[in-house]
Coordinates of C-alpha atoms and ligand atoms in Angstrom, one line a residue:
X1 CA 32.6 3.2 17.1
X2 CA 28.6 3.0 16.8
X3 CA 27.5 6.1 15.2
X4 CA 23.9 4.5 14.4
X5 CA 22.5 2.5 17.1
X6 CA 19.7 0.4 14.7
X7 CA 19.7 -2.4 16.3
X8 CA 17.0 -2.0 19.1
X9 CA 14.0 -0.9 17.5
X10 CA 13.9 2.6 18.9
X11 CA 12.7 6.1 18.1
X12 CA 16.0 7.5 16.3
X13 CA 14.6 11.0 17.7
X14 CA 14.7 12.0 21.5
X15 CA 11.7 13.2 23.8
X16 CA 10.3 16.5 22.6
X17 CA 11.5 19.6 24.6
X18 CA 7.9 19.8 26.0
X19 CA 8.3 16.6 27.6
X20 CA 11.4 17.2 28.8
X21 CA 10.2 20.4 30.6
X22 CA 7.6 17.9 32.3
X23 CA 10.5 15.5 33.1
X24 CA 12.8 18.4 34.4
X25 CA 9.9 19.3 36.7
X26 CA 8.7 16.1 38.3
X27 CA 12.5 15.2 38.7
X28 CA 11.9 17.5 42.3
X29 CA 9.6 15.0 43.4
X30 CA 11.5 12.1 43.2
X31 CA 12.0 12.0 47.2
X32 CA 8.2 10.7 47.1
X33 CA 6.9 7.5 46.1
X34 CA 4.9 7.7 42.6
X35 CA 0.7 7.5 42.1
X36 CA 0.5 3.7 43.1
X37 CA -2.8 3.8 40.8
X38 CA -1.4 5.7 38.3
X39 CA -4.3 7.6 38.2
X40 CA -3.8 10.3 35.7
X41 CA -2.4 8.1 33.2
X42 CA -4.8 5.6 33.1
X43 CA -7.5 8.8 33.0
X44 CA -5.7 9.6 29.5
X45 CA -5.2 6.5 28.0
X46 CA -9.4 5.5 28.6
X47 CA -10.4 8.8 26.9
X48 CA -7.5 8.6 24.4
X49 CA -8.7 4.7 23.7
X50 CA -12.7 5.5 24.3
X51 CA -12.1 2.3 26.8
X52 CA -12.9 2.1 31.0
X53 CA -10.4 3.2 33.2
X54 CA -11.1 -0.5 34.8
X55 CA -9.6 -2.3 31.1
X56 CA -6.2 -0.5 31.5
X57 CA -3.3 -2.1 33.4
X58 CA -0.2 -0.4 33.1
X59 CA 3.5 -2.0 34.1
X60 CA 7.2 -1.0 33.9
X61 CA 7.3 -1.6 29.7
X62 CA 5.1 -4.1 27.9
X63 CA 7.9 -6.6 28.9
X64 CA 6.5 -5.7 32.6
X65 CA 2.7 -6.3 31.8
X66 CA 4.0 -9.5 29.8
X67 CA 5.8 -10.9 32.8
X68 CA 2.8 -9.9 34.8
X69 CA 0.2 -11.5 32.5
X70 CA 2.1 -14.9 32.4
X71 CA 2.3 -14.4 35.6
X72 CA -1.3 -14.5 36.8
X73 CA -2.0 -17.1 33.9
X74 CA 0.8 -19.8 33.8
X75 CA 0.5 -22.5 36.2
X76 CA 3.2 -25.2 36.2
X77 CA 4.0 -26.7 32.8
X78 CA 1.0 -24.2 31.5
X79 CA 1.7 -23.7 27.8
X80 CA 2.1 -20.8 26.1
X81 CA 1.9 -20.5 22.6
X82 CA 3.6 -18.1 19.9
X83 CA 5.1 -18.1 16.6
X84 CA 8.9 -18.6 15.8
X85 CA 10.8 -16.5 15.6
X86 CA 9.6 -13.9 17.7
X87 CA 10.0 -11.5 20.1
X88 CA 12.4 -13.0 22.6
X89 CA 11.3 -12.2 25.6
X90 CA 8.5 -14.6 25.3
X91 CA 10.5 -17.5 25.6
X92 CA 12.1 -15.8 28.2
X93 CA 9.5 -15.2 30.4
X94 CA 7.5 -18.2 29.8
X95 CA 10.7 -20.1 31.4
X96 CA 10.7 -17.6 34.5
X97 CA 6.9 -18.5 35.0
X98 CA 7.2 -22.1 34.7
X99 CA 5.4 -22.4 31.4
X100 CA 6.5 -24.5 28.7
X101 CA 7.1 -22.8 25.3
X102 CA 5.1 -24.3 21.9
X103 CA 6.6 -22.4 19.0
X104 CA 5.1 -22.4 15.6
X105 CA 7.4 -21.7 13.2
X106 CA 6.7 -18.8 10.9
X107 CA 5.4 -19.9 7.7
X108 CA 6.7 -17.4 4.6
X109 CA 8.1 -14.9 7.6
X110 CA 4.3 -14.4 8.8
X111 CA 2.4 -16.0 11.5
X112 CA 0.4 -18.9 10.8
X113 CA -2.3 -18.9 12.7
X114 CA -4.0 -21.8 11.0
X115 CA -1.0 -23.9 12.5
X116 CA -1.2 -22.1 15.8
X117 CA -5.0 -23.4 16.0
X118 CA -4.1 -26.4 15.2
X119 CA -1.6 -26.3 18.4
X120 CA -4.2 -25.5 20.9
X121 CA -4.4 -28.3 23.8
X122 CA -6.0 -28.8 27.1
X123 CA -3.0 -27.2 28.2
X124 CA -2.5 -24.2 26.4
X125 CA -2.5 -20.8 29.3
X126 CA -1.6 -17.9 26.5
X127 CA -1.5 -17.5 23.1
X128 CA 0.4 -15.1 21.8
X129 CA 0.3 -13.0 18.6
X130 CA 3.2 -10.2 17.6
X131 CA 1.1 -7.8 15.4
X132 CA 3.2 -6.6 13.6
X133 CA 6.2 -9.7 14.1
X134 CA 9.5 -9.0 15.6
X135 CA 11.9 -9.9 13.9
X136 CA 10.2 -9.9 10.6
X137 CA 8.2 -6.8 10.5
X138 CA 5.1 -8.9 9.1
X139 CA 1.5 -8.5 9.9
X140 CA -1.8 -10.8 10.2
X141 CA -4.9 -9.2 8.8
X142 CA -8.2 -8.5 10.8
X143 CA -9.7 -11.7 9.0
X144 CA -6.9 -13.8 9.7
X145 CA -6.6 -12.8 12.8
X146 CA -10.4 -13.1 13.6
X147 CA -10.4 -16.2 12.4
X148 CA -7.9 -17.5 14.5
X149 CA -9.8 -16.2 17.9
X150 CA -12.9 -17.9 16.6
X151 CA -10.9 -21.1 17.5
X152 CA -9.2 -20.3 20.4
X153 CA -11.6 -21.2 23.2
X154 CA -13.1 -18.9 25.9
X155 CA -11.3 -19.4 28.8
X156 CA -7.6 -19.2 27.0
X157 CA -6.6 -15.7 26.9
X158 CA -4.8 -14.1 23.4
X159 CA -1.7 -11.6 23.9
X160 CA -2.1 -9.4 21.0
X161 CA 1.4 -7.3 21.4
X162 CA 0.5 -4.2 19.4
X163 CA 4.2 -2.5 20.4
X164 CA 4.7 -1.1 17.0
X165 CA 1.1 -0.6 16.4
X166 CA 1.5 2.7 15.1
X167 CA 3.7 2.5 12.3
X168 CA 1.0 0.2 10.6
X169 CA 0.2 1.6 7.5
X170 CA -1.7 -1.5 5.9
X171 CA -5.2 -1.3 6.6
X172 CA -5.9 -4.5 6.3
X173 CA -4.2 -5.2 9.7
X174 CA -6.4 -4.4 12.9
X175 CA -6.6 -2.4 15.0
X176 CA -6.6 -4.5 18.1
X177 CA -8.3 -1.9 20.8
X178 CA -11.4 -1.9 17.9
X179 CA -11.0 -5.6 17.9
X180 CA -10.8 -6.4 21.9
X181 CA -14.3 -4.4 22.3
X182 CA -16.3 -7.7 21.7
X183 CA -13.6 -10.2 22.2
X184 CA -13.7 -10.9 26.2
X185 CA -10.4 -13.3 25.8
X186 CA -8.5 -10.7 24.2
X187 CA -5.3 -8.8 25.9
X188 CA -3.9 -6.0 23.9
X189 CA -0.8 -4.6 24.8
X190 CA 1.0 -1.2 23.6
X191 CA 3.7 0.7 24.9
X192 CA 5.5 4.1 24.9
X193 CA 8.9 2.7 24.2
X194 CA 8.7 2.8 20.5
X195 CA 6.4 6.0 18.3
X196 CA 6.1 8.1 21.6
X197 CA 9.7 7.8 22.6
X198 CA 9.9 6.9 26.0
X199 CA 12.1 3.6 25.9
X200 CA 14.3 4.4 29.1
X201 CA 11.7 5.3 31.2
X202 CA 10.1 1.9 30.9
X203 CA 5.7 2.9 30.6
X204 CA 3.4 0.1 28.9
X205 CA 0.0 -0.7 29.4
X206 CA -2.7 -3.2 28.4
X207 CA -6.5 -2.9 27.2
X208 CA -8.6 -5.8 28.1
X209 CA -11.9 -6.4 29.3
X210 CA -12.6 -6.2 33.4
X211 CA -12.2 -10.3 33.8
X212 CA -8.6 -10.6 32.1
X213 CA -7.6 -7.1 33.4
X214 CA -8.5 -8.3 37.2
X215 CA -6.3 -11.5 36.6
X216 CA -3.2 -9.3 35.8
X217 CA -3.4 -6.4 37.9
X218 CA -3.6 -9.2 40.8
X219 CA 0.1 -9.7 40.0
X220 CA 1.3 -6.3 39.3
X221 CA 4.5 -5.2 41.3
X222 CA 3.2 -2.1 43.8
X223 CA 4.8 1.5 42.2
X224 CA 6.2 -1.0 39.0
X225 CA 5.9 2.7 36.9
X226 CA 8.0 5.0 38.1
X227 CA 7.2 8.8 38.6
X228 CA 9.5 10.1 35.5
X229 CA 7.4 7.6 33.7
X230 CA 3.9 8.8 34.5
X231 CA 4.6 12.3 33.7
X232 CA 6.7 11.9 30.6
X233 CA 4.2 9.2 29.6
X234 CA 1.0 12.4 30.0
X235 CA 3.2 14.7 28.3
X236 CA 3.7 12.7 25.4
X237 CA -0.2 12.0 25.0
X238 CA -0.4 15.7 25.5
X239 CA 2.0 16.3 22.0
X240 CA 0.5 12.9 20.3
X241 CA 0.1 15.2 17.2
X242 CA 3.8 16.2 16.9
X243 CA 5.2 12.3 17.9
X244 CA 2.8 11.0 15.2
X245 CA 4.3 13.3 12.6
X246 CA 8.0 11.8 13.9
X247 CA 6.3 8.3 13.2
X248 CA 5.1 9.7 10.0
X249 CA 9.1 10.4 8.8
X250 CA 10.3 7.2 10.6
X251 CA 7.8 5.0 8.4
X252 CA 8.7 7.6 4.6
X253 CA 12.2 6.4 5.8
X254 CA 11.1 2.7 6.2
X255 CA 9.4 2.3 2.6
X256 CA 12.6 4.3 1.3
X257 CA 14.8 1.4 2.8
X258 CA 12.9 -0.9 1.5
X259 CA 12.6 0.3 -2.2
X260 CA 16.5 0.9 -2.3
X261 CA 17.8 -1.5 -0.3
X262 CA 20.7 -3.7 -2.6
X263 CA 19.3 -6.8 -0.8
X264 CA 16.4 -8.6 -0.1
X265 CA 13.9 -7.1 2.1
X266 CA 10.4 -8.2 3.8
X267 CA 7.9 -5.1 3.2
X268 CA 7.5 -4.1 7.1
X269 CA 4.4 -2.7 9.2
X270 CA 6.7 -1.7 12.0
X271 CA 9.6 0.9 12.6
X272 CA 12.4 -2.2 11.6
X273 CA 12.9 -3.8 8.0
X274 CA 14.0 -7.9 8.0
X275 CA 16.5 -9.0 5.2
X276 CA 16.5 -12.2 5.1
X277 CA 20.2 -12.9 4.5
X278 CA 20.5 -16.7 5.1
X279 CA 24.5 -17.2 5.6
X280 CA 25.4 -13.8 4.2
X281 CA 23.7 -12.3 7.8
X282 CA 27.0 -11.9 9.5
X283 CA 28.9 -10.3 7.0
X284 CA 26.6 -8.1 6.5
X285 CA 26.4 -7.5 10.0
X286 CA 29.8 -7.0 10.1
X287 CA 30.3 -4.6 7.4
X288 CA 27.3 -2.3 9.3
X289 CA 29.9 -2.5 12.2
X290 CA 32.5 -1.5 10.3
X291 CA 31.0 1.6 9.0
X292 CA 29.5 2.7 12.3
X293 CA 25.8 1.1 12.3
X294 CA 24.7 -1.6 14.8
X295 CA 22.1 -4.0 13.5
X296 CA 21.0 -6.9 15.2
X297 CA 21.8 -10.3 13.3
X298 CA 20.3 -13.2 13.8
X299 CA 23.2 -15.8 12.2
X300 CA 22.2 -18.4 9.5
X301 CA 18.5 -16.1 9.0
X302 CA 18.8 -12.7 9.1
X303 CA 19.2 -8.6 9.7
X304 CA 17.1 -6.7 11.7
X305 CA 17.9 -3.1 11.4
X306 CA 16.3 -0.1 12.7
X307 CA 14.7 2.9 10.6
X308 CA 16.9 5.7 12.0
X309 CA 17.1 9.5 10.9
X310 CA 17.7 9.5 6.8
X311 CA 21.3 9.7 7.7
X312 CA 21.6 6.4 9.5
X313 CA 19.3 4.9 7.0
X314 CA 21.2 6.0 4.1
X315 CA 24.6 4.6 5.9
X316 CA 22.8 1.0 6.0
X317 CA 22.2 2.0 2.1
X318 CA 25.5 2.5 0.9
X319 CA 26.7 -0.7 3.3
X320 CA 23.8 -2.9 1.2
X321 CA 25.0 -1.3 -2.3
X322 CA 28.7 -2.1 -1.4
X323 CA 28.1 -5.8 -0.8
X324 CA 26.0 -6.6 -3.6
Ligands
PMP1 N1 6.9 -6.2 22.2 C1 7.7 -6.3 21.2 C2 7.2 -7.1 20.0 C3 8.9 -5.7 21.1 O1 9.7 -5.9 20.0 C4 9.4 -5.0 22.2 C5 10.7 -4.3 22.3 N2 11.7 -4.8 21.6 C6 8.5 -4.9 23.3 C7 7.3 -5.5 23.3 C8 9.0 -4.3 24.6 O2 8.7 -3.0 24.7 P1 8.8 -2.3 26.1 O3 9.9 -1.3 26.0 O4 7.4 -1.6 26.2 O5 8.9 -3.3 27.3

């Protein structure tokens, strides 16, 4: 039986009561169709962000304004560029939008973006860059990453997927909603699956400037965030304070993994550590199972697992200690 579900990158803690009091309320509205403009979200998130209500486009999870971006960008056989491996759903939805997938293989578990300039063609509709990486839990730096955008040309928009922006400690690593404000090409997207909490009720947005934010809102799905959504989303803005001291324990927790961790470990920016395993990934995986954790394993590379409450975490510990 799963006692520790780690394998899905999620807040180990559940909405704050406050939140659920908001939720609790607007569930006696559900007979009525949500704000189709999401009006009072998008109100908070440009003062939150100091950013015009006219650069926010929200969607049903970042995987929604994803799908709508590529999307409005991808015409037949358009490419769209990322590094490998990565998040998964890009492959994913570049295949559902007719785009054709370059992946640039990961060099040392980060991103190389010298290699993804050098993949740039005529062709190329999106580039894509997972600050901090999933799987890996790696992060580019603002000069890396400004570098890169200095080649990418004009009219080829950048997906900068900040989903795990938060639990960046480095500060080396930009922040992309500084770095969007005189980059016109630049998309960044966040969500409030992952520090604020929200994962089931499926809220994301992205910051970019009017141009790019026109071209996806084109192809957003009418009412795509959902009513529970809006106000649990508010609410949670409303407590930022108390979620960002939950972040603050969830990321003690990940620099405890990784300093006692019995096996190899890739320092993470995110709320996941990567062990890169190689073929010793599946048992590994299968001794988390066996004690109650699920971890997600990606055979012949690696573990991803989850920073969970300290008990979870230390049940991946003693697993680790056992093997070794
Ligand atoms: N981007 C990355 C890099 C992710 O790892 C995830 C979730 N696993 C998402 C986006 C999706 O988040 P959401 O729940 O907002 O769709």
């Amino acid at each position: 039986m799963t006692r520790h579900a780690l394998a899905a990158n999620e807040n180990p803690y559940p909405p704050l009561p406050s939140v659920r009091t908001v939720l609790a309320e607007a569930a006696g509205g559900l007979n009525r169709y949500p704000d189709r403009t999401v009006t009072d979200l998008v109100d908070a998130l440009a003062a939150r962000h100091r950013v015009p209500r006219s650069h926010i486009v929200t969607g049903a999870g970042s995987v929604g304004v994803t799908h709508h971006l590529l999307h409005a960008v991808v015409r037949d056989g358009g490419e769209v560029l990322y590094a490998w491996p990565s998040f998964e759903a890009y492959p994913h939805l570049t295949e559902i939008c007719r785009g054709t997938s370059v992946r640039v293989p990961l060099r040392e578990e980060r991103h190389d973006l010298a290699a993804m300039a050098d993949a740039i063609t005529p062709h190329t509709a999106l580039a894509i860059v997972c600050n901090p990486n999933n799987p890996t839990g790696t992060a580019v730096t603002r000069a890396e990453l400004e570098a890169f955008l200095d080649r990418v040309p004009e009219n080829v928009l950048v997906l900068l997927d900040e989903a795990y922006r938060e639990f960046v400690r480095d500060p080396e690593v930009p922040d992309g909603i500084e770095l969007y404000r005189s980059r016109p090409n630049l998309v960044v997207l966040r969500t409030f699956s992952k520090a604020y909490g929200l994962a089931a009720l499926r809220v994301g947005y992205a910051v970019a400037h009017e141009e790019a934010a026109a071209r996806i809102r084109h192809t957003v799905v009418p009412f795509g965030v959902n009513a529970l959504a809006q106000s649990a989303a508010l609410a949670s803005l409303a407590a930022e304070d108390e979620l960002l001291e939950r972040v603050e324990a969830v990321v003690k927790e990940r620099d405890r993994l990784t300093s006692a961790l019995a096996v190899p470990v890739t320092p993470s920016e995110a709320n996941f550590v990567w062990l890169p395993l190689g073929e010793r990934t599946t048992a590994f995986a299968q001794a988390c199972a066996r004690a109650g954790v699920a971890v997600r394993a990606f055979p012949g590379e690696g573990v991803r697992v989850t920073v969970g409450t300290p008990e979870a975490n230390d049940a991946v510990l003693r697993v680790a200690a056992q093997l070794t």
